[in-house]
Tab-separated table of C-alpha atoms in Angstrom:
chain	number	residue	atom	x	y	z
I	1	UNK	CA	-7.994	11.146	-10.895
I	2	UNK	CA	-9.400	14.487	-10.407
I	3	UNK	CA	-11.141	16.245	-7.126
I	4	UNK	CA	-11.782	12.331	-5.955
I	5	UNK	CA	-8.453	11.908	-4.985
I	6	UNK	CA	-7.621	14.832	-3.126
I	7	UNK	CA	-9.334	12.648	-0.043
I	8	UNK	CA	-6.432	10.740	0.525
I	9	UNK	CA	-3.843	13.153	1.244
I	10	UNK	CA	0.136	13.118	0.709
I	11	UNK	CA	1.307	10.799	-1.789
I	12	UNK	CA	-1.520	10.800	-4.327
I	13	UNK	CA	0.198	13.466	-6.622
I	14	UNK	CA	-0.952	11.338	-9.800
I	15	UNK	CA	-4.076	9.782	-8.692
I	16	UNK	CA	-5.072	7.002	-6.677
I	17	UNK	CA	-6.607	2.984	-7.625
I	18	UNK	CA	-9.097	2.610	-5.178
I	19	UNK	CA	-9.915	-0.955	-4.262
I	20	UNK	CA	-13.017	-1.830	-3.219
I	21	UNK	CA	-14.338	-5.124	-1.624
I	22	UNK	CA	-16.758	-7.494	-2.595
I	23	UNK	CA	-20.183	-6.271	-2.313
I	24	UNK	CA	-22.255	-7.873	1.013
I	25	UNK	CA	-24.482	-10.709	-0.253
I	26	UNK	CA	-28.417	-10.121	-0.533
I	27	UNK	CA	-30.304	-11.079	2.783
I	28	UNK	CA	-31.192	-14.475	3.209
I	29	UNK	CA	-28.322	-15.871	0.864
I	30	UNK	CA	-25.261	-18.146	2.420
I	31	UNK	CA	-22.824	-18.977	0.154
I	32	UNK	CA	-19.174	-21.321	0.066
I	33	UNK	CA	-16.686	-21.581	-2.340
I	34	UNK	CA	-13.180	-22.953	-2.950
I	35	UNK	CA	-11.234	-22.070	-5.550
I	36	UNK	CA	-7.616	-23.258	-6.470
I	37	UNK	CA	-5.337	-22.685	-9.202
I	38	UNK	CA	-1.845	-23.880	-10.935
I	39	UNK	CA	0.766	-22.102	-13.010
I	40	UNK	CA	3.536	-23.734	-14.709
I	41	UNK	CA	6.487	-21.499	-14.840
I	42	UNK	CA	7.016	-21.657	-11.282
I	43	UNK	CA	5.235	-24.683	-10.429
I	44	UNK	CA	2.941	-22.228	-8.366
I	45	UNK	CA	-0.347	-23.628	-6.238
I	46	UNK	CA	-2.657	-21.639	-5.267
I	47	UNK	CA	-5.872	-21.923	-3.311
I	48	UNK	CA	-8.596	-20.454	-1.408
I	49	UNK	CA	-11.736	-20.874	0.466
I	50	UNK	CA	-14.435	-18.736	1.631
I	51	UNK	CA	-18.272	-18.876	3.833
I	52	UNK	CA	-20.689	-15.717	3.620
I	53	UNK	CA	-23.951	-15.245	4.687
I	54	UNK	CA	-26.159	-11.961	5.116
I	55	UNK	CA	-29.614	-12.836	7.876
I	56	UNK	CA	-31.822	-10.266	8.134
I	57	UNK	CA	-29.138	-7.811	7.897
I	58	UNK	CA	-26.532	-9.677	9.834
I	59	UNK	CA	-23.128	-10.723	7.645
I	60	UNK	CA	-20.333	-12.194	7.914
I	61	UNK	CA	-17.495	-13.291	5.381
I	62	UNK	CA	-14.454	-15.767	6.255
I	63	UNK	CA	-11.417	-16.801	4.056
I	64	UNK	CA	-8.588	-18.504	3.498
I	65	UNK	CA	-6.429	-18.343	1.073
I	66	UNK	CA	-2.865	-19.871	0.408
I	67	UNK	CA	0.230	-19.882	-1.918
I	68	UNK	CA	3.349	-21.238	-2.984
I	69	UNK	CA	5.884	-21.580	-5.632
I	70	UNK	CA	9.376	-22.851	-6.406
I	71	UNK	CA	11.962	-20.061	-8.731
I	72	UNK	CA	10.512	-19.147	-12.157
I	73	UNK	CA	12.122	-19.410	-15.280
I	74	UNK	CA	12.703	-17.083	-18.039
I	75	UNK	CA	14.275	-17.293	-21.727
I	76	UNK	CA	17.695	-15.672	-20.459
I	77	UNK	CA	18.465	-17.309	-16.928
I	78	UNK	CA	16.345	-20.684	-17.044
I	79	UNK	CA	15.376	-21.228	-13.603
I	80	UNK	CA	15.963	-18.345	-11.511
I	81	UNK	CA	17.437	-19.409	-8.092
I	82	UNK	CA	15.913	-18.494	-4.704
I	83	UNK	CA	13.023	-16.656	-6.545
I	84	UNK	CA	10.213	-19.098	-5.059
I	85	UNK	CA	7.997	-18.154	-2.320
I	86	UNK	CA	5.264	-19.390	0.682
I	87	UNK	CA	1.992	-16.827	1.599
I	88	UNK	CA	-1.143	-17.532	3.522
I	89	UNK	CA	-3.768	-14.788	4.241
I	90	UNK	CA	-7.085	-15.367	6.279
I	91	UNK	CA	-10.157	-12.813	7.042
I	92	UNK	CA	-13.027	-12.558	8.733
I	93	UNK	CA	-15.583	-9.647	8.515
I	94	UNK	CA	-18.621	-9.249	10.532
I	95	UNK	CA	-21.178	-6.558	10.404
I	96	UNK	CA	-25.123	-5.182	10.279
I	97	UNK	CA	-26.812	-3.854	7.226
I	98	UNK	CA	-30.238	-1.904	8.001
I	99	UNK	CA	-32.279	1.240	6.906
I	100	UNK	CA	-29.968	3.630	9.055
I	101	UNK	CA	-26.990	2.377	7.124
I	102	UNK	CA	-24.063	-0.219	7.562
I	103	UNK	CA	-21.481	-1.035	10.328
I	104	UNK	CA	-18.469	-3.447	9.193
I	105	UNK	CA	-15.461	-4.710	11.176
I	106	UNK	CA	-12.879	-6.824	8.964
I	107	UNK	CA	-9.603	-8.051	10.433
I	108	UNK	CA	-6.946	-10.062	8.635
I	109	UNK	CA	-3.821	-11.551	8.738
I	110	UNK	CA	-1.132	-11.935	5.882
I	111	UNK	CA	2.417	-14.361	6.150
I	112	UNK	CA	4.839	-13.719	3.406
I	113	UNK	CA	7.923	-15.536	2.778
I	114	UNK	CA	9.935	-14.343	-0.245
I	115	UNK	CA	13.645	-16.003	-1.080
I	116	UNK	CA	16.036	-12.932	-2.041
I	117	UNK	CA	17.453	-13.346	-5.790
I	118	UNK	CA	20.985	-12.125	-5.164
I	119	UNK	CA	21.984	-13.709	-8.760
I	120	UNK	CA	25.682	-15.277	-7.380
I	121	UNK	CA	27.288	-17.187	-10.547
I	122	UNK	CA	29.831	-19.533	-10.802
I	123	UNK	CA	32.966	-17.378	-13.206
I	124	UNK	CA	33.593	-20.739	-14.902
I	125	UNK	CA	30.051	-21.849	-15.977
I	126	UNK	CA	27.886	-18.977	-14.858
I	127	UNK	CA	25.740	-21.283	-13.078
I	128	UNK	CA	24.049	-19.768	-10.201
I	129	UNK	CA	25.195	-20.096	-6.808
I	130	UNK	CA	24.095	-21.049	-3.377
I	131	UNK	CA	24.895	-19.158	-0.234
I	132	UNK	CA	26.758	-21.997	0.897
I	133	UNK	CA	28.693	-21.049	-2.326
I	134	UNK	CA	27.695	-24.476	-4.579
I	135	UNK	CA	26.638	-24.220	-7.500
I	136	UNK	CA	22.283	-24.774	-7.081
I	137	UNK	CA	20.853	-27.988	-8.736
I	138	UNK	CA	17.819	-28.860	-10.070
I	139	UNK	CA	16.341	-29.779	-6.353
I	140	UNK	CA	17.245	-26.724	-5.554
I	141	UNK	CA	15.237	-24.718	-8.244
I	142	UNK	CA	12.518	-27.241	-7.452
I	143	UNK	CA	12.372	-26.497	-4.214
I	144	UNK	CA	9.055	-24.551	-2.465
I	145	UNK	CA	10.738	-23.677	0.547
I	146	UNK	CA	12.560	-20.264	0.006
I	147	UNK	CA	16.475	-20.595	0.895
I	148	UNK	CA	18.553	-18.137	2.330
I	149	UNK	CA	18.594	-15.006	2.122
I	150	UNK	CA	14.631	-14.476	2.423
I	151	UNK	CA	12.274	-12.361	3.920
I	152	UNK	CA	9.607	-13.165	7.086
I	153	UNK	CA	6.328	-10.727	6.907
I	154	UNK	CA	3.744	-11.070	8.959
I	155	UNK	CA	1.255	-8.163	8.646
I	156	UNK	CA	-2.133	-8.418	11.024
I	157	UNK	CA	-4.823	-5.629	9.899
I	158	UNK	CA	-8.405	-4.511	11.638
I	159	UNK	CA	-10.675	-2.274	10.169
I	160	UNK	CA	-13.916	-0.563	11.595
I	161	UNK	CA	-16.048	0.878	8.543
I	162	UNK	CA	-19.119	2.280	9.110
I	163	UNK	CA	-21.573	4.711	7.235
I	164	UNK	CA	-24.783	6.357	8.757
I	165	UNK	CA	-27.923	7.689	6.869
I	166	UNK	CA	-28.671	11.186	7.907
I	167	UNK	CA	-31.643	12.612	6.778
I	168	UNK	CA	-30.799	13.092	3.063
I	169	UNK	CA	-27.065	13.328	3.726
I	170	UNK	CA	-24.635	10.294	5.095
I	171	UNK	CA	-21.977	10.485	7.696
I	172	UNK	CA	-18.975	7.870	6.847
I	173	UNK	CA	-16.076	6.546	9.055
I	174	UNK	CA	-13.124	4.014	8.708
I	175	UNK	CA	-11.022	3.513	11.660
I	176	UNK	CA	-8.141	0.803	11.249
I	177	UNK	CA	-4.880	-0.473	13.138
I	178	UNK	CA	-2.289	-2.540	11.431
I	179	UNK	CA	0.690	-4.345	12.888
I	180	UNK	CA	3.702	-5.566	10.306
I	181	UNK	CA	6.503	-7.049	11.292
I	182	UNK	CA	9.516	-7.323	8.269
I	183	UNK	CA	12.551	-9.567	8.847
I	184	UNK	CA	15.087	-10.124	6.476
I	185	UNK	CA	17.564	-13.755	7.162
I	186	UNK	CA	20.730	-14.133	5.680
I	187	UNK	CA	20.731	-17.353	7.904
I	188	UNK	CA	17.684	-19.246	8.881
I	189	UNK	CA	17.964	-19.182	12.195
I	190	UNK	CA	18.921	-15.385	12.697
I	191	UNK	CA	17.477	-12.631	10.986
I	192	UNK	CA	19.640	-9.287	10.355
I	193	UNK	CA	16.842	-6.310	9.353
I	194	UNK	CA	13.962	-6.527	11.777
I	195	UNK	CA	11.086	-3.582	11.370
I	196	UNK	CA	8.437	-3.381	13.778
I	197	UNK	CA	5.564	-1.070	12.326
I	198	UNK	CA	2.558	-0.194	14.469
I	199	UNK	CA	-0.168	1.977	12.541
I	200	UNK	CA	-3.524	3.920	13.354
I	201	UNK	CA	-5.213	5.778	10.952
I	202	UNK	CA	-8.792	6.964	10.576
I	203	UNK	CA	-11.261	8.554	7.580
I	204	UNK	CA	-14.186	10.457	8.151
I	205	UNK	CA	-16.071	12.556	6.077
I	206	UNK	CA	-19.750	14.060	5.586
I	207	UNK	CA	-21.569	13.751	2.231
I	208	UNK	CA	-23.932	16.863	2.470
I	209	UNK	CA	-27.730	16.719	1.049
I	210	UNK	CA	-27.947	17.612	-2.314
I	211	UNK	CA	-29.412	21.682	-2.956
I	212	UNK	CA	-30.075	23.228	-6.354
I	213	UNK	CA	-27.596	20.613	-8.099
I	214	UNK	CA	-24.868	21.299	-5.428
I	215	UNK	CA	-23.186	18.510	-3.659
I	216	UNK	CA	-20.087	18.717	-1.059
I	217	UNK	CA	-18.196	16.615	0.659
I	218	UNK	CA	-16.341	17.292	3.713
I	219	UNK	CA	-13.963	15.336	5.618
I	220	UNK	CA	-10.475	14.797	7.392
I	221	UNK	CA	-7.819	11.806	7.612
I	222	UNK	CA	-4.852	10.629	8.803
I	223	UNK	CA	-2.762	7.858	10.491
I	224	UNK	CA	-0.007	8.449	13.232
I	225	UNK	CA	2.533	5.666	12.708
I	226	UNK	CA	5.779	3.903	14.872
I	227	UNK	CA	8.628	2.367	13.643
I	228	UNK	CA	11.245	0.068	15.595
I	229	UNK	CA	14.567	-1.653	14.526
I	230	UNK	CA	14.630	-4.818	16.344
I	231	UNK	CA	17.484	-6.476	14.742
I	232	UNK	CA	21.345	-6.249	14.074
I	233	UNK	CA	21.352	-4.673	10.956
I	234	UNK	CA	19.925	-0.859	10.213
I	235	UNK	CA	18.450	0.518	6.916
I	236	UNK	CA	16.195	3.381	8.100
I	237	UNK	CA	15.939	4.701	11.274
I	238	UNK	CA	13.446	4.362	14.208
I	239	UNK	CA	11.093	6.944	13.803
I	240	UNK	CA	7.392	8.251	14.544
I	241	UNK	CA	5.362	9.712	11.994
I	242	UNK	CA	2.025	11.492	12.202
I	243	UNK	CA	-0.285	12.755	9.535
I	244	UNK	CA	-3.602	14.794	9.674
I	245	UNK	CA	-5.436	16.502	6.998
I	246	UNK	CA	-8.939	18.322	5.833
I	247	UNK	CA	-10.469	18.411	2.583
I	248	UNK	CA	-13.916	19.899	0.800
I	249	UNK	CA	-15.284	18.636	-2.723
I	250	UNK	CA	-17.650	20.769	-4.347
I	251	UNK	CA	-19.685	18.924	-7.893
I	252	UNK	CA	-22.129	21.226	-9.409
I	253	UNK	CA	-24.336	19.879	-12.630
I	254	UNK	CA	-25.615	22.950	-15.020
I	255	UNK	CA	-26.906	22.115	-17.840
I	256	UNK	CA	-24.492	19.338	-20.294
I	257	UNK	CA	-21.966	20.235	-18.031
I	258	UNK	CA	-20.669	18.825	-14.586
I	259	UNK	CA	-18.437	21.017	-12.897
I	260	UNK	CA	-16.202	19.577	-9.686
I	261	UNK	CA	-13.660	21.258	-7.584
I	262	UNK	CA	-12.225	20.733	-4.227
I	263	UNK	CA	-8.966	21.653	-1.864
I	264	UNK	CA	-6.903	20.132	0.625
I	265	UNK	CA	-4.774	20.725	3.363
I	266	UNK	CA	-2.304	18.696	4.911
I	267	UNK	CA	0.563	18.210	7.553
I	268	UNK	CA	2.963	15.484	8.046
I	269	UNK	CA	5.274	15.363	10.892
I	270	UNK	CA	7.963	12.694	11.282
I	271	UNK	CA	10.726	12.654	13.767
I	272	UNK	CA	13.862	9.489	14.299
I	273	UNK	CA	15.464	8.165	17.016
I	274	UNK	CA	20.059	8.792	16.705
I	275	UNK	CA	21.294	5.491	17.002
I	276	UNK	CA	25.068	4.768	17.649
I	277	UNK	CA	27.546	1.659	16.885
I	278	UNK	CA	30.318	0.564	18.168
I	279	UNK	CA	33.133	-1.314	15.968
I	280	UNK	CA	31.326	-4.199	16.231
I	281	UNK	CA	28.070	-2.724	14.939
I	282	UNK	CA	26.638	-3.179	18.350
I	283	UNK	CA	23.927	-0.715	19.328
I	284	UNK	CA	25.785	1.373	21.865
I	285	UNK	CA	25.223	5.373	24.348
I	286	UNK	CA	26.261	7.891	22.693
I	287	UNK	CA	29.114	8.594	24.754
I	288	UNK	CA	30.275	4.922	24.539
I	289	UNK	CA	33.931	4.240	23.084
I	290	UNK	CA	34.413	4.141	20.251
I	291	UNK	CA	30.506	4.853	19.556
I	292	UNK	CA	29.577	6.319	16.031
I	293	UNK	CA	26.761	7.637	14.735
I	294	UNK	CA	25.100	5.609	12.240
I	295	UNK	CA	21.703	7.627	12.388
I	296	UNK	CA	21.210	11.287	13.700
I	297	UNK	CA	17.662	12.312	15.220
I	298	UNK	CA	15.663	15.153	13.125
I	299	UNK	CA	12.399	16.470	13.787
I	300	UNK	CA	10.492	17.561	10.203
I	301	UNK	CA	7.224	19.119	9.815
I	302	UNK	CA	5.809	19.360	6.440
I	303	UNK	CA	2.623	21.743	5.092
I	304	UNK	CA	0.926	21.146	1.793
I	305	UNK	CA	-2.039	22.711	-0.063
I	306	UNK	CA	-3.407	20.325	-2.877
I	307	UNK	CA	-6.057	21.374	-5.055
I	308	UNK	CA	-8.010	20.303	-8.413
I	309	UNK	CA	-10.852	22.138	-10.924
I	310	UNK	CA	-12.157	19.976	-13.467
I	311	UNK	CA	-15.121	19.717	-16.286
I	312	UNK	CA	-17.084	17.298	-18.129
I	313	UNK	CA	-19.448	18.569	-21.356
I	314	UNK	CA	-21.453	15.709	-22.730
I	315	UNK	CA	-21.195	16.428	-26.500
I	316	UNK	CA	-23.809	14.550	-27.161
I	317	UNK	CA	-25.874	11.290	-25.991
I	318	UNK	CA	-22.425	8.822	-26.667
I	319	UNK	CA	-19.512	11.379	-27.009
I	320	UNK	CA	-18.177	13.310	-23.799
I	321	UNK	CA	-14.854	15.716	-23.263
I	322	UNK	CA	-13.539	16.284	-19.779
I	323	UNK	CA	-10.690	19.246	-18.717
I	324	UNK	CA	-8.842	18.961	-15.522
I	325	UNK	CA	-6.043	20.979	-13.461
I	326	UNK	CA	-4.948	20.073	-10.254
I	327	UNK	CA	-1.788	20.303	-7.821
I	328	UNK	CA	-0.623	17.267	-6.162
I	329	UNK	CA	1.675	17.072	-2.553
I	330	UNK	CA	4.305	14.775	-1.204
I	331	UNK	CA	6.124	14.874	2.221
I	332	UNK	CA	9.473	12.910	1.747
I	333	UNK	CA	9.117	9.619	3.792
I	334	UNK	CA	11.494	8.093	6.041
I	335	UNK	CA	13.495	5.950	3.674
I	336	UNK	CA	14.142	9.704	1.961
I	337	UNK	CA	15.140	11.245	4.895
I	338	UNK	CA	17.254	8.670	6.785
I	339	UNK	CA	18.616	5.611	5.096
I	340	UNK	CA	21.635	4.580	6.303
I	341	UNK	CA	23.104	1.373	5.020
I	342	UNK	CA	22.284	-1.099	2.598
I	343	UNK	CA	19.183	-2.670	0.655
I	344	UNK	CA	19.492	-5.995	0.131
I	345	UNK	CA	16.337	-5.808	-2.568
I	346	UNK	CA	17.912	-2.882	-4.492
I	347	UNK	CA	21.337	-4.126	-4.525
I	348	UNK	CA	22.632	-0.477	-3.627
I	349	UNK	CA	23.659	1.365	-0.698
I	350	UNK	CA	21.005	4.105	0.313
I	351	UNK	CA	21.818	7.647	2.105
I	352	UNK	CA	18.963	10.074	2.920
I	353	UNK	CA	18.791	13.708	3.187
I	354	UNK	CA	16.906	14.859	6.325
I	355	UNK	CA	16.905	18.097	4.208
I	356	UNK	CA	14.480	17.406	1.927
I	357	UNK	CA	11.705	19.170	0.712
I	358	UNK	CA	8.019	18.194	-0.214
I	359	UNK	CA	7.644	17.479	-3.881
I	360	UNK	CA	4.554	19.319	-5.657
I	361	UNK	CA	2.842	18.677	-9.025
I	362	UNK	CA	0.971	20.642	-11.395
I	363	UNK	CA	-1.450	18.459	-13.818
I	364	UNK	CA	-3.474	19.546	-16.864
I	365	UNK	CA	-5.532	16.447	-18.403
I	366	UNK	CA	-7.875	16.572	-21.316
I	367	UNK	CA	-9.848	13.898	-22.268
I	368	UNK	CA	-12.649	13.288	-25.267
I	369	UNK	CA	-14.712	9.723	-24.755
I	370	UNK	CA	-16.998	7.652	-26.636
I	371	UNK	CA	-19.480	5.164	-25.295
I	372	UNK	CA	-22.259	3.209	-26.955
I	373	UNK	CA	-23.859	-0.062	-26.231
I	374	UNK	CA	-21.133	-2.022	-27.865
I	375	UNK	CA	-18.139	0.381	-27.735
I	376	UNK	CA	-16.401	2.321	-25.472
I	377	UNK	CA	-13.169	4.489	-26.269
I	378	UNK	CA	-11.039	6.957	-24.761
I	379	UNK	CA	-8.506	9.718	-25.498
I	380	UNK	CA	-6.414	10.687	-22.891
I	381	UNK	CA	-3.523	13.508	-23.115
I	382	UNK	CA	-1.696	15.401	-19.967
I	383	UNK	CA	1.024	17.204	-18.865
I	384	UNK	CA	2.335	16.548	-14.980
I	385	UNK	CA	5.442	18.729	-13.733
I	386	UNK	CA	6.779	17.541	-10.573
C-alpha cells in the first residue's frame, strides 16, 4: 500500500501484492530439482522440475511443472461432481547479469482444464447428476479427466525485463505480450464461449540519484489490449482497450521521520464491436432479417488522477507508527460495460451499463508496529470510501 502502488495504474484502488520471482543464482552455480506432491481430498498430483545455471553472468532457468485432480469432497456434498481438473505450465528464462545491470527475457506457457460444477441433483435422492442426466458414480468422482461442461485455457506469456545502471541512478523497463485463449464446452467436441485475448503492455520508469535525502521516481505504463469472440455463444463483447499512464514518487528522510508522496495520471480507452443475431443465434449484418442486436458498439474514454501522502516516525529503536491518505481510480472494464448473456461460472445472467462511471477511493490508514529480534507485531486501522 501507499505511494508504491500508485505505479500500476487503474485498478489498484486498495493496494497491490506484488510477486516477485526467484532471485538469479550466484555465478558459477547450476542447480536441478524435482519436486512432487500429493493431497488427499481430491486425490491431487502434483509435480515439477526445474535446471538453472548463472556462468559468468550468463543465466538461464527452465521448468516444468504439472497437475491434476479428480472432484473434492467436503462435509456437506461428499464428493463434489465435475470439480476435478488437468494444468501443465513450462518456462524458460534467459538473460545477462553484469556491472551495467541485468537484461532478462522469460516466456511461458500455461494449459488449464477446469470441469464446471453446475450442482444438477437427482429430486428423489439428491444425488448429483451427469450431463447425460444419470445420476454420477463413484468412477465418475474418481475420475481425473474433467467431464462436460469444462473449460480449455491456454495462455502463452513473454516478457523482456531489463534494468540499466546509470551513473548513481537506474533506468528500468518491462516489455511483455501475452496471448490467452478461453473456451468453455458444454460438449467435448464443440465449445460454445470462445475468447481470443491478445495483450501488449510495457513499464518503464527512472529511479533518480539520491540528493540531500531526496529520492524520485518517475515513470509511465500501460498495455493496449484485443478481444475476439470466436465461438457460438456471447458473454462480453469484442472490444479493444488501451491504457497509458504517468506517475512521480517523491521519499524524503528528515530526521526519525520518512516522508513519501507521489501522483498519478491515467487514461483508459475501450471501445466494442455491435454484434447482431438472427433467430437462430447466428452471427448475422445488421440489416439481415430478422437480425437483433445482442451487443451495441460504444466508444468510452476514461481520466483519473490518483494520489497518496504518507509518514513513518520511528518511536524508538523497535516501535514505529506510520499515517497514510491516498485516492485510488478504476475505469469500469468490459464485463461492466457490455455483458450480454449468461455466465456459466456465476450461475446468473449478466447486463452491463456502457454508462458507467470510474469508481474513486479515498483511504486514511494508521498503523503503530513493533519489531525486535524475536517479535514482530502490527496494528493496522483504516477507513476506504469507494
Amino acid at each position: 500500500k501507499g505511494p508504491a502502488s500508485l505505479a500500476y495504474g487503474s485498478d489498484a484502488m486498495a493496494g497491490v501484492i506484488n510477486m516477485l520471482s526467484a532471485p538469479t543464482l550466484p555465478d558459477g552455480t547450476v542447480l536441478g530439482n524435482v519436486v512432487s506432491n500429493y493431497q488427499s481430498n481430491n486425490g491431487l498430483m502434483g509435480y515439477s522440475a526445474d535446471f538453472s545455471g548463472n556462468k559468468k553472468g550468463l543465466i538461464w532457468d527452465a521448468r516444468y511443472s504439472g497437475k491434476l485432480a479428480h472432484a473434492y469432497e467436503n462435509k456437506y456434498d461428499g464428493p463434489v461432481y465435475n470439480s476435478g481438473f488437468r494444468e501443465n505450465a513450462a518456462s524458460i528464462l534467459l538473460g545477462m547479469n553484469s556491472s551495467w545491470g541485468f537484461s532478462h527475457f522469460k516466456a511461458s506457457l500455461y494449459d488449464f482444464k477446469p470441469g464446471i460444477v453446475e450442482g444438477e441433483r437427482d429430486e428423489l435422492t439428491g444425488q448429483f447428476l451427469r450431463s447425460d442426466g444419470e445420476v454420477a458414480t463413484s468412477s465418475d468422482f474418481d475420475d481425473y479427466q474433467p467431464q462436460t461442461p469444462f473449460q480449455k485455457i491456454e495462455h502463452y506469456k513473454a516478457v523482456w525485463n531489463t534494468r540499466l545502471f546509470i551513473g548513481q541512478g537506474n533506468l528500468q523497463t518491462t516489455f511483455g505480450f501475452q496471448l490467452n485463449h478461453r473456451k468453455e464446452f458444454e460438449d467435448a467436441d464443440a465449445y460454445g464461449l470462445y475468447f481470443l485475448l491478445n495483450t501488449l503492455s510495457y513499464d518503464v520508469k527512472y529511479v533518480f540519484p539520491e540528493v540531500n535525502d531526496w529520492k524520485f521516481t518517475i515513470g509511465g505504463s500501460g498495455m493496449c489490449q484485443q478481444s475476439k469472440n470466436k465461438g457460438s455463444e456471447f458473454l462480453v463483447p469484442a472490444y479493444e482497450l488501451f491504457d497509458s499512464g504517468i506517475f512521480g514518487i517523491a521519499n524524503k528522510t528528515v530526521g526519525k521521520f520518512d516522508i513519501s508522496g507521489g501522483l498519478r495520471l491515467d487514461r483508459r480507452s475501450e471501445s466494442s464491436d455491435a454484434l447482431f443475431l438472427n433467430d437462430e443465434e447466428k452471427v448475422v449484418s445488421a440489416t439481415a432479417s430478422g437480425a437483433t442486436e445482442r451487443f451495441a458498439a460504444f466508444d468510452r474514454t476514461f481520466d483519473g488522477i490518483s494520489g497518496s501522502l504518507g509518514t513513518t516516525y520511528q518511536i524508538s529503536e523497535s516501535i514505529y507508527t506510520k499515517l497514510n491518505v491516498s485516492r485510488g481510480f478504476r475505469a469500469p472494464n468490459i464485463a461492466e460495460l457490455g455483458s450480454n448473456g449468461k455466465h456459466e461460472g456465476t450461475l446468473r445472467y449478466e447486463i452491463g451499463n456502457p454508462d458507467l462511471k470510474p469508481e474513486t477511493s479515498l483511504q486514511l490508514d494508521w498503523a503503530v508496529g513493533l519489531n525486535t529480534q524475536h517479535v514482530s507485531a502490527e496494528l493496522n486501522l483504516f477507513d476506504n470510501r469507494v
